[in-house]
Amino acid sequence: MRRTYLKSFLRSACLMLAGGAILAGCSNDDSSDAATNAKIDMASGIEFKLDFADYGEDIEVTGTRAAAAVQPTATETVELGNDLFAEVTVQRDTEAVPAQSKAATRSMNNGTYTMVAYQNGVMKGEVTGTVAGGTFTATSSNPAIQLTPGTYDFVCYNDKVTRSGDQLTVERADAGEALIGRVTNVAVKGEKQQVTFTMKHAGARMRIKLTGYMAMHNAIKATVSSDDAAPATATYDMLTGTYSYTNGPLATDEYEFPLNEKDILQASKFTSVSNSYQYFMAGTDGSKLKLSFTGGNYYFKELAGKTIELNPEPALQMEQNGSYLVNVKLKYDFYYLYSDGTVGRLSANADKTPVGIVVSRSKRLACALKKEELRFWCSGSENYKQSNYRLVTTLAESLTDMDGEKYTWEPSGSLDGVTVKANEKERFPAFYGAAHFDPGVELTGGLENKRWFAPSIGQLMYLITGLGGGSYDEAASHPNYSGAYPNNWDVAFHGELLNAGFLQVGYQSTYYSNVGSGTSSTETSRESYASISWYPEKFSISSYGKSGNPNFYPFINY
């Protein structure tokens, strides 16, 4: 009896222990499930941080990938008419953004934003709030959104974006300010955590850089448009993170270019970058855009009405958050003499090397682009006696003197009928230097057999009339000083245009200090020669003593 009772007791005890273990196990499972199933409030349990990517910040400007990304497109030459043409390239705009500008951008990006949570393609909730300094703060009007632990995708957009269901829409007018960010595969763990968005602009931006070879004295304006349809509305699918576009007409606001009148006499080029960007939808085809000037003039030619068709090679499709720079080099279409002996407009001979600028096509006369080093007109006793076969003593006579090659190369050009000044390095250094001028490149096509020479005053005047628009008649009727040689001062002409003819092909400015000058081989008295000086807006003809150290531009009859 006692043994039976003991067995029953032990059996009951074992059952109780087993039951307790099962209960304990169930209690532990309940605790684990509670932790796993704990929900987190989307508005207060997740800290949303927003980083704002500036335009073009995704381009690695120091890496090899960047080298390809920022390379300009092939140069496109565009005839503008009226002796003007442009060389055009398009490239990524990678100019560093100053710290103060970034701070201003952050301030500008403050505003109202909406966060949307998706799980397995189903929207689980949204929260609206404000952003200040990159931190999102939910507004009090938001209902409580509880997210269970799991994997989510989040989309954030600002108040420049319109929403309809899972689709976000941006109009071109808002392309510059609309911001969208997306973060995928975020593990929500049931505890407070941080989710960071990189907010990108829905559109792209573009500005224009003008480069020329004389000062920009008046405001130039331009617009960009497209005759073909360009993306006008962007639709962003929050489920897939992809864009689609609807086309429409395109016409930007005006670009305005600041004046650039700095260092008129010494600068090798002048640039002006538009003082604003214009904004485009991503996907805009660069080959369908055209730049139209709406105001201003350059090289003393009206720009309004002139159009440049942008046709970048390789083709350019604008990207979201991209920043682009259109480089427009404005050039004057002078005629040049090239190293192969040919003559032609600069726009049609980009692959040739110019050695001279044509000052008269009818006389087949060109001026060297490279200035000859300073040399005395003559030396020793030659400073005080007549050297040429004739003296030119009046202004009218000087303007018709075309005997530069004769003075330099022919015995009959000298008073004694024997001296060839081109061979007299010591007695006539300037003539010798002009005759033995080295343009720095090999000459072919028969040009190597032509003779460089010291130009006469009449030939030198073609530099003024042919390039700078100066007038023979004005020069002849404008003397305001008379002496042994009638000097002519301050005759109006476009000295900057003359100078541009040298600068735009890579040669030095014609100005030395604050004046440009050209010495002639014309002798005005036993002790003086004729010379022309020019400034940006005027030129002067005068005589100088032979003991001076003049500038010489050799000429050639091609």
CSV table of N, CA and C in Angstrom, one decimal, residues 81-214:
chain,number,residue,atom,x,y,z
A,81,GLY,N,27.0,84.4,-89.8
A,81,GLY,CA,26.7,85.5,-90.7
A,81,GLY,C,27.4,86.8,-90.3
A,82,ASN,N,27.5,87.7,-91.3
A,82,ASN,CA,28.0,89.1,-91.0
A,82,ASN,C,29.4,89.0,-90.4
A,83,ASP,N,30.2,88.0,-90.9
A,83,ASP,CA,31.6,87.9,-90.6
A,83,ASP,C,31.8,87.3,-89.2
A,84,LEU,N,30.8,86.7,-88.6
A,84,LEU,CA,31.0,86.1,-87.3
A,84,LEU,C,30.8,84.6,-87.3
A,85,PHE,N,31.5,83.9,-86.5
A,85,PHE,CA,31.2,82.5,-86.3
A,85,PHE,C,31.5,82.1,-84.9
A,86,ALA,N,31.0,80.9,-84.5
A,86,ALA,CA,31.2,80.4,-83.1
A,86,ALA,C,31.7,79.0,-83.1
A,87,GLU,N,32.5,78.7,-82.2
A,87,GLU,CA,33.0,77.3,-81.9
A,87,GLU,C,32.3,76.9,-80.6
A,88,VAL,N,31.6,75.8,-80.7
A,88,VAL,CA,30.7,75.4,-79.6
A,88,VAL,C,31.0,74.0,-79.1
A,89,THR,N,31.1,73.9,-77.8
A,89,THR,CA,31.2,72.6,-77.1
A,89,THR,C,30.3,72.5,-75.9
A,90,VAL,N,29.9,71.3,-75.5
A,90,VAL,CA,29.1,71.1,-74.3
A,90,VAL,C,29.8,70.2,-73.4
A,91,GLN,N,29.7,70.4,-72.1
A,91,GLN,CA,30.4,69.5,-71.2
A,91,GLN,C,29.7,69.6,-69.8
A,92,ARG,N,30.0,68.6,-69.0
A,92,ARG,CA,29.6,68.6,-67.6
A,92,ARG,C,30.1,69.9,-66.9
A,93,ASP,N,29.3,70.5,-66.1
A,93,ASP,CA,29.7,71.7,-65.4
A,93,ASP,C,30.2,71.2,-64.0
A,94,THR,N,31.5,71.2,-63.8
A,94,THR,CA,32.0,70.7,-62.5
A,94,THR,C,32.6,71.7,-61.6
A,95,GLU,N,32.3,73.0,-61.9
A,95,GLU,CA,32.8,74.0,-61.0
A,95,GLU,C,32.5,73.8,-59.6
A,96,ALA,N,33.5,73.9,-58.7
A,96,ALA,CA,33.3,73.6,-57.3
A,96,ALA,C,32.3,74.6,-56.7
A,97,VAL,N,31.4,74.1,-55.8
A,97,VAL,CA,30.4,75.0,-55.2
A,97,VAL,C,31.0,75.5,-53.9
A,98,PRO,N,31.1,76.8,-53.7
A,98,PRO,CA,31.6,77.4,-52.5
A,98,PRO,C,30.8,77.0,-51.3
A,99,ALA,N,31.5,77.0,-50.1
A,99,ALA,CA,30.8,76.5,-48.9
A,99,ALA,C,29.6,77.4,-48.6
A,100,GLN,N,29.7,78.7,-48.8
A,100,GLN,CA,28.6,79.6,-48.5
A,100,GLN,C,27.4,79.3,-49.5
A,101,SER,N,27.7,78.9,-50.7
A,101,SER,CA,26.6,78.5,-51.6
A,101,SER,C,25.9,77.2,-51.2
A,102,LYS,N,26.7,76.3,-50.7
A,102,LYS,CA,26.1,75.1,-50.2
A,102,LYS,C,25.2,75.3,-49.0
A,103,ALA,N,25.7,76.3,-48.1
A,103,ALA,CA,24.8,76.6,-47.0
A,103,ALA,C,23.5,77.3,-47.5
A,104,ALA,N,23.6,78.1,-48.5
A,104,ALA,CA,22.5,78.7,-49.0
A,104,ALA,C,21.5,77.7,-49.7
A,105,THR,N,22.1,76.7,-50.3
A,105,THR,CA,21.3,75.6,-50.9
A,105,THR,C,20.6,74.8,-49.8
A,106,ARG,N,21.3,74.5,-48.7
A,106,ARG,CA,20.6,73.8,-47.6
A,106,ARG,C,19.4,74.6,-47.1
A,107,SER,N,19.6,75.9,-47.0
A,107,SER,CA,18.6,76.8,-46.5
A,107,SER,C,17.4,76.8,-47.5
A,108,MET,N,17.7,76.9,-48.7
A,108,MET,CA,16.7,76.9,-49.8
A,108,MET,C,15.9,75.6,-49.8
A,109,ASN,N,16.5,74.5,-49.4
A,109,ASN,CA,15.9,73.2,-49.4
A,109,ASN,C,15.0,72.9,-48.2
A,110,ASN,N,15.0,73.9,-47.2
A,110,ASN,CA,14.1,73.7,-46.1
A,110,ASN,C,12.7,73.9,-46.7
A,111,GLY,N,11.7,73.2,-46.0
A,111,GLY,CA,10.3,73.3,-46.5
A,111,GLY,C,9.6,72.1,-46.1
A,112,THR,N,8.5,71.8,-46.8
A,112,THR,CA,7.6,70.7,-46.5
A,112,THR,C,7.9,69.5,-47.3
A,113,TYR,N,8.0,68.3,-46.6
A,113,TYR,CA,8.3,67.1,-47.3
A,113,TYR,C,7.4,66.0,-46.9
A,114,THR,N,7.3,65.0,-47.7
A,114,THR,CA,6.4,63.8,-47.4
A,114,THR,C,7.3,62.5,-47.5
A,115,MET,N,7.1,61.7,-46.5
A,115,MET,CA,7.8,60.4,-46.5
A,115,MET,C,6.7,59.3,-46.7
A,116,VAL,N,7.0,58.4,-47.6
A,116,VAL,CA,6.1,57.3,-47.9
A,116,VAL,C,6.8,56.0,-47.7
A,117,ALA,N,6.2,55.0,-47.0
A,117,ALA,CA,6.8,53.7,-46.7
A,117,ALA,C,6.1,52.6,-47.5
A,118,TYR,N,6.9,51.8,-48.2
A,118,TYR,CA,6.3,50.7,-49.0
A,118,TYR,C,6.9,49.4,-48.4
A,119,GLN,N,6.1,48.3,-48.5
A,119,GLN,CA,6.6,47.0,-48.1
A,119,GLN,C,6.0,46.0,-49.1
A,120,ASN,N,6.9,45.3,-49.9
A,120,ASN,CA,6.4,44.4,-50.9
A,120,ASN,C,5.5,45.0,-51.9
A,121,GLY,N,5.8,46.3,-52.3
A,121,GLY,CA,5.0,46.9,-53.3
A,121,GLY,C,3.7,47.5,-52.8
A,122,VAL,N,3.4,47.5,-51.5
A,122,VAL,CA,2.2,48.0,-50.9
A,122,VAL,C,2.5,49.2,-50.0
A,123,MET,N,1.8,50.3,-50.2
A,123,MET,CA,2.1,51.4,-49.3
A,123,MET,C,1.6,51.1,-47.9
A,124,LYS,N,2.5,51.4,-46.9
A,124,LYS,CA,2.1,51.1,-45.5
A,124,LYS,C,1.9,52.4,-44.7
A,125,GLY,N,2.2,53.5,-45.3
A,125,GLY,CA,1.9,54.7,-44.5
A,125,GLY,C,2.7,55.9,-45.1
A,126,GLU,N,2.3,57.1,-44.7
A,126,GLU,CA,3.1,58.3,-45.1
A,126,GLU,C,3.0,59.3,-44.0
A,127,VAL,N,4.0,60.1,-43.9
A,127,VAL,CA,4.2,61.1,-42.9
A,127,VAL,C,4.6,62.4,-43.6
A,128,THR,N,3.9,63.5,-43.3
A,128,THR,CA,4.3,64.8,-43.8
A,128,THR,C,4.9,65.7,-42.7
A,129,GLY,N,5.9,66.5,-43.0
A,129,GLY,CA,6.6,67.3,-42.0
A,129,GLY,C,7.4,68.4,-42.7
A,130,THR,N,8.2,69.0,-41.9
A,130,THR,CA,9.1,70.1,-42.4
A,130,THR,C,10.6,69.6,-42.2
A,131,VAL,N,11.4,70.3,-43.0
A,131,VAL,CA,12.9,70.0,-42.9
A,131,VAL,C,13.6,71.3,-42.6
A,132,ALA,N,14.5,71.2,-41.6
A,132,ALA,CA,15.3,72.4,-41.3
A,132,ALA,C,16.7,71.8,-41.0
A,133,GLY,N,17.7,72.3,-41.7
A,133,GLY,CA,19.1,71.8,-41.5
A,133,GLY,C,19.2,70.3,-41.8
A,134,GLY,N,18.4,69.8,-42.6
A,134,GLY,CA,18.5,68.4,-43.0
A,134,GLY,C,17.8,67.4,-42.1
A,135,THR,N,17.1,67.9,-41.1
A,135,THR,CA,16.4,67.0,-40.2
A,135,THR,C,14.9,67.1,-40.4
A,136,PHE,N,14.2,66.0,-40.6
A,136,PHE,CA,12.8,66.0,-40.8
A,136,PHE,C,12.0,66.0,-39.5
A,137,THR,N,11.0,66.8,-39.4
A,137,THR,CA,10.2,66.8,-38.2
A,137,THR,C,8.7,66.7,-38.6
A,138,ALA,N,8.1,65.6,-38.1
A,138,ALA,CA,6.7,65.4,-38.5
A,138,ALA,C,5.8,66.5,-38.0
A,139,THR,N,4.7,66.8,-38.7
A,139,THR,CA,3.8,67.8,-38.2
A,139,THR,C,2.8,67.1,-37.3
A,140,SER,N,2.2,67.9,-36.4
A,140,SER,CA,1.3,67.3,-35.4
A,140,SER,C,0.0,66.7,-36.0
A,141,SER,N,-0.3,67.1,-37.2
A,141,SER,CA,-1.6,66.7,-37.9
A,141,SER,C,-1.4,65.3,-38.4
A,142,ASN,N,-0.2,64.7,-38.4
A,142,ASN,CA,-0.1,63.3,-38.9
A,142,ASN,C,-0.8,62.3,-38.1
A,143,PRO,N,-1.6,61.4,-38.6
A,143,PRO,CA,-2.1,60.2,-37.8
A,143,PRO,C,-0.9,59.3,-37.5
A,144,ALA,N,-1.1,58.5,-36.4
A,144,ALA,CA,0.0,57.6,-36.0
A,144,ALA,C,0.1,56.5,-37.1
A,145,ILE,N,1.3,56.2,-37.6
A,145,ILE,CA,1.5,55.2,-38.6
A,145,ILE,C,2.4,54.2,-37.9
A,146,GLN,N,1.9,53.0,-37.7
A,146,GLN,CA,2.7,51.9,-37.0
A,146,GLN,C,3.2,50.9,-38.0
A,147,LEU,N,4.5,50.8,-38.0
A,147,LEU,CA,5.2,49.8,-38.9
A,147,LEU,C,5.7,48.6,-38.1
A,148,THR,N,5.3,47.4,-38.6
A,148,THR,CA,5.8,46.2,-38.0
A,148,THR,C,7.2,46.0,-38.5
A,149,PRO,N,8.1,45.3,-37.7
A,149,PRO,CA,9.4,45.0,-38.2
A,149,PRO,C,9.4,44.3,-39.5
A,150,GLY,N,10.3,44.6,-40.3
A,150,GLY,CA,10.4,44.0,-41.6
A,150,GLY,C,11.2,44.9,-42.6
A,151,THR,N,11.2,44.6,-43.9
A,151,THR,CA,12.0,45.3,-44.8
A,151,THR,C,11.1,46.3,-45.6
A,152,TYR,N,11.6,47.5,-45.7
A,152,TYR,CA,10.7,48.5,-46.3
A,152,TYR,C,11.6,49.3,-47.3
A,153,ASP,N,10.8,50.0,-48.3
A,153,ASP,CA,11.4,51.0,-49.1
A,153,ASP,C,10.7,52.3,-48.7
A,154,PHE,N,11.5,53.4,-48.7
A,154,PHE,CA,11.0,54.7,-48.4
A,154,PHE,C,11.3,55.7,-49.5
A,155,VAL,N,10.3,56.5,-49.8
A,155,VAL,CA,10.4,57.6,-50.8
A,155,VAL,C,10.1,58.9,-50.1
A,156,CYS,N,10.9,59.9,-50.4
A,156,CYS,CA,10.7,61.2,-49.9
A,156,CYS,C,10.6,62.3,-51.0
A,157,TYR,N,9.7,63.2,-50.9
A,157,TYR,CA,9.6,64.2,-51.9
A,157,TYR,C,9.2,65.6,-51.3
A,158,ASN,N,9.5,66.7,-52.0
A,158,ASN,CA,9.1,68.0,-51.4
A,158,ASN,C,7.8,68.5,-52.0
A,159,ASP,N,7.5,69.7,-51.6
A,159,ASP,CA,6.2,70.3,-52.0
A,159,ASP,C,6.2,70.9,-53.5
A,160,LYS,N,7.3,70.7,-54.2
A,160,LYS,CA,7.3,71.1,-55.6
A,160,LYS,C,6.9,69.9,-56.5
A,161,VAL,N,6.5,68.8,-55.9
A,161,VAL,CA,6.1,67.6,-56.5
A,161,VAL,C,4.7,67.3,-56.3
A,162,THR,N,4.0,66.9,-57.3
A,162,THR,CA,2.5,66.5,-57.2
A,162,THR,C,2.4,65.0,-57.2
A,163,ARG,N,1.5,64.5,-56.3
A,163,ARG,CA,1.4,63.0,-56.1
A,163,ARG,C,0.0,62.6,-56.5
A,164,SER,N,-0.1,61.4,-57.2
A,164,SER,CA,-1.3,60.7,-57.5
A,164,SER,C,-1.1,59.2,-57.3
A,165,GLY,N,-1.6,58.7,-56.2
A,165,GLY,CA,-1.3,57.3,-55.9
A,165,GLY,C,0.2,57.0,-55.7
A,166,ASP,N,0.7,56.1,-56.5
A,166,ASP,CA,2.1,55.8,-56.5
A,166,ASP,C,3.0,56.6,-57.4
A,167,GLN,N,2.4,57.5,-58.1
A,167,GLN,CA,3.1,58.3,-59.1
A,167,GLN,C,3.3,59.7,-58.6
A,168,LEU,N,4.5,60.2,-58.8
A,168,LEU,CA,4.9,61.6,-58.5
A,168,LEU,C,5.1,62.3,-59.9
A,169,THR,N,4.6,63.6,-59.9
A,169,THR,CA,4.7,64.3,-61.2
A,169,THR,C,5.5,65.7,-60.9
A,170,VAL,N,6.4,66.0,-61.9
A,170,VAL,CA,7.1,67.3,-61.8
A,170,VAL,C,6.9,68.0,-63.1
A,171,GLU,N,6.6,69.2,-63.1
A,171,GLU,CA,6.5,70.1,-64.3
A,171,GLU,C,7.8,70.8,-64.5
A,172,ARG,N,8.1,71.1,-65.8
A,172,ARG,CA,9.4,71.7,-66.1
A,172,ARG,C,9.6,73.0,-65.3
A,173,ALA,N,8.5,73.7,-65.0
A,173,ALA,CA,8.7,75.0,-64.3
A,173,ALA,C,9.2,74.8,-62.9
A,174,ASP,N,9.1,73.5,-62.4
A,174,ASP,CA,9.6,73.2,-61.0
A,174,ASP,C,10.8,72.3,-61.0
A,175,ALA,N,11.4,72.1,-62.2
A,175,ALA,CA,12.5,71.2,-62.4
A,175,ALA,C,13.7,71.6,-61.5
A,176,GLY,N,13.8,72.9,-61.3
A,176,GLY,CA,15.0,73.4,-60.5
A,176,GLY,C,14.9,73.2,-59.0
A,177,GLU,N,13.6,73.0,-58.5
A,177,GLU,CA,13.4,72.9,-57.1
A,177,GLU,C,12.8,71.6,-56.6
A,178,ALA,N,12.3,70.9,-57.5
A,178,ALA,CA,11.6,69.6,-57.1
A,178,ALA,C,12.7,68.6,-56.7
A,179,LEU,N,12.5,68.0,-55.6
A,179,LEU,CA,13.5,67.0,-55.0
A,179,LEU,C,12.8,65.7,-54.7
A,180,ILE,N,13.5,64.6,-55.0
A,180,ILE,CA,13.0,63.3,-54.7
A,180,ILE,C,14.1,62.4,-54.3
A,181,GLY,N,13.9,61.6,-53.2
A,181,GLY,CA,14.9,60.7,-52.7
A,181,GLY,C,14.3,59.3,-52.5
A,182,ARG,N,15.0,58.3,-52.6
A,182,ARG,CA,14.5,56.9,-52.4
A,182,ARG,C,15.6,56.0,-51.7
A,183,VAL,N,15.1,55.3,-50.6
A,183,VAL,CA,16.0,54.4,-49.9
A,183,VAL,C,15.3,53.0,-49.9
A,184,THR,N,16.0,52.0,-50.3
A,184,THR,CA,15.4,50.7,-50.5
A,184,THR,C,16.0,49.7,-49.5
A,185,ASN,N,15.2,48.6,-49.2
A,185,ASN,CA,15.7,47.5,-48.4
A,185,ASN,C,16.1,47.9,-47.0
A,186,VAL,N,15.3,48.8,-46.4
A,186,VAL,CA,15.6,49.2,-45.0
A,186,VAL,C,15.0,48.3,-44.0
A,187,ALA,N,15.8,47.7,-43.1
A,187,ALA,CA,15.3,46.7,-42.1
A,187,ALA,C,14.8,47.5,-40.9
A,188,VAL,N,13.5,47.5,-40.7
A,188,VAL,CA,12.9,48.2,-39.5
A,188,VAL,C,12.8,47.1,-38.4
A,189,LYS,N,13.4,47.5,-37.3
A,189,LYS,CA,13.7,46.5,-36.2
A,189,LYS,C,12.9,46.6,-35.0
A,190,GLY,N,11.9,47.5,-35.0
A,190,GLY,CA,11.1,47.7,-33.8
A,190,GLY,C,11.7,48.5,-32.7
A,191,GLU,N,12.8,49.2,-33.1
A,191,GLU,CA,13.5,50.1,-32.1
A,191,GLU,C,13.8,51.4,-32.9
A,192,LYS,N,14.1,52.5,-32.2
A,192,LYS,CA,14.3,53.7,-32.8
A,192,LYS,C,15.6,53.6,-33.7
A,193,GLN,N,15.4,54.2,-34.9
A,193,GLN,CA,16.5,54.1,-35.9
A,193,GLN,C,16.5,55.3,-36.8
A,194,GLN,N,17.6,55.4,-37.6
A,194,GLN,CA,17.7,56.6,-38.5
A,194,GLN,C,17.7,56.1,-40.0
A,195,VAL,N,17.0,56.8,-40.8
A,195,VAL,CA,16.9,56.5,-42.3
A,195,VAL,C,17.4,57.8,-43.0
A,196,THR,N,18.4,57.7,-43.8
A,196,THR,CA,19.0,58.9,-44.5
A,196,THR,C,18.7,58.8,-46.0
A,197,PHE,N,18.2,59.9,-46.5
A,197,PHE,CA,17.9,60.1,-47.9
A,197,PHE,C,18.9,61.0,-48.6
A,198,THR,N,19.3,60.6,-49.8
A,198,THR,CA,20.0,61.5,-50.6
A,198,THR,C,19.1,62.1,-51.6
A,199,MET,N,18.7,63.4,-51.4
A,199,MET,CA,17.7,64.1,-52.2
A,199,MET,C,18.3,64.6,-53.5
A,200,LYS,N,17.8,64.3,-54.6
A,200,LYS,CA,18.3,64.7,-55.9
A,200,LYS,C,17.2,65.6,-56.6
A,201,HIS,N,17.7,66.5,-57.4
A,201,HIS,CA,16.8,67.3,-58.2
A,201,HIS,C,16.2,66.5,-59.3
A,202,ALA,N,14.9,66.7,-59.6
A,202,ALA,CA,14.3,65.9,-60.6
A,202,ALA,C,14.7,66.3,-62.0
A,203,GLY,N,15.3,67.5,-62.2
A,203,GLY,CA,15.7,68.0,-63.5
A,203,GLY,C,17.2,68.2,-63.6
A,204,ALA,N,17.6,68.9,-64.6
A,204,ALA,CA,19.0,69.2,-64.9
A,204,ALA,C,19.1,70.7,-65.1
A,205,ARG,N,20.3,71.2,-65.0
A,205,ARG,CA,20.5,72.7,-65.3
A,205,ARG,C,21.6,72.9,-66.3
A,206,MET,N,21.5,74.1,-66.9
A,206,MET,CA,22.6,74.4,-67.9
A,206,MET,C,22.8,76.0,-67.8
A,207,ARG,N,24.1,76.3,-68.0
A,207,ARG,CA,24.4,77.7,-68.2
A,207,ARG,C,25.3,77.8,-69.4
A,208,ILE,N,25.6,79.1,-69.8
A,208,ILE,CA,26.3,79.4,-71.0
A,208,ILE,C,27.6,80.2,-70.6
A,209,LYS,N,28.7,79.8,-71.3
A,209,LYS,CA,29.9,80.6,-71.1
A,209,LYS,C,30.3,81.2,-72.5
A,210,LEU,N,30.4,82.5,-72.6
A,210,LEU,CA,30.9,83.1,-73.8
A,210,LEU,C,32.3,83.5,-73.7
A,211,THR,N,33.1,83.2,-74.7
A,211,THR,CA,34.5,83.6,-74.8
A,211,THR,C,34.7,84.4,-76.1
A,212,GLY,N,35.4,85.5,-76.0
A,212,GLY,CA,35.7,86.2,-77.1
A,212,GLY,C,37.1,86.9,-77.0
A,213,TYR,N,37.4,87.7,-78.0
A,213,TYR,CA,38.8,88.2,-78.0
A,213,TYR,C,38.9,89.7,-78.1
A,214,MET,N,37.8,90.4,-77.6
A,214,MET,CA,37.8,91.8,-77.3
A,214,MET,C,36.8,91.9,-76.1
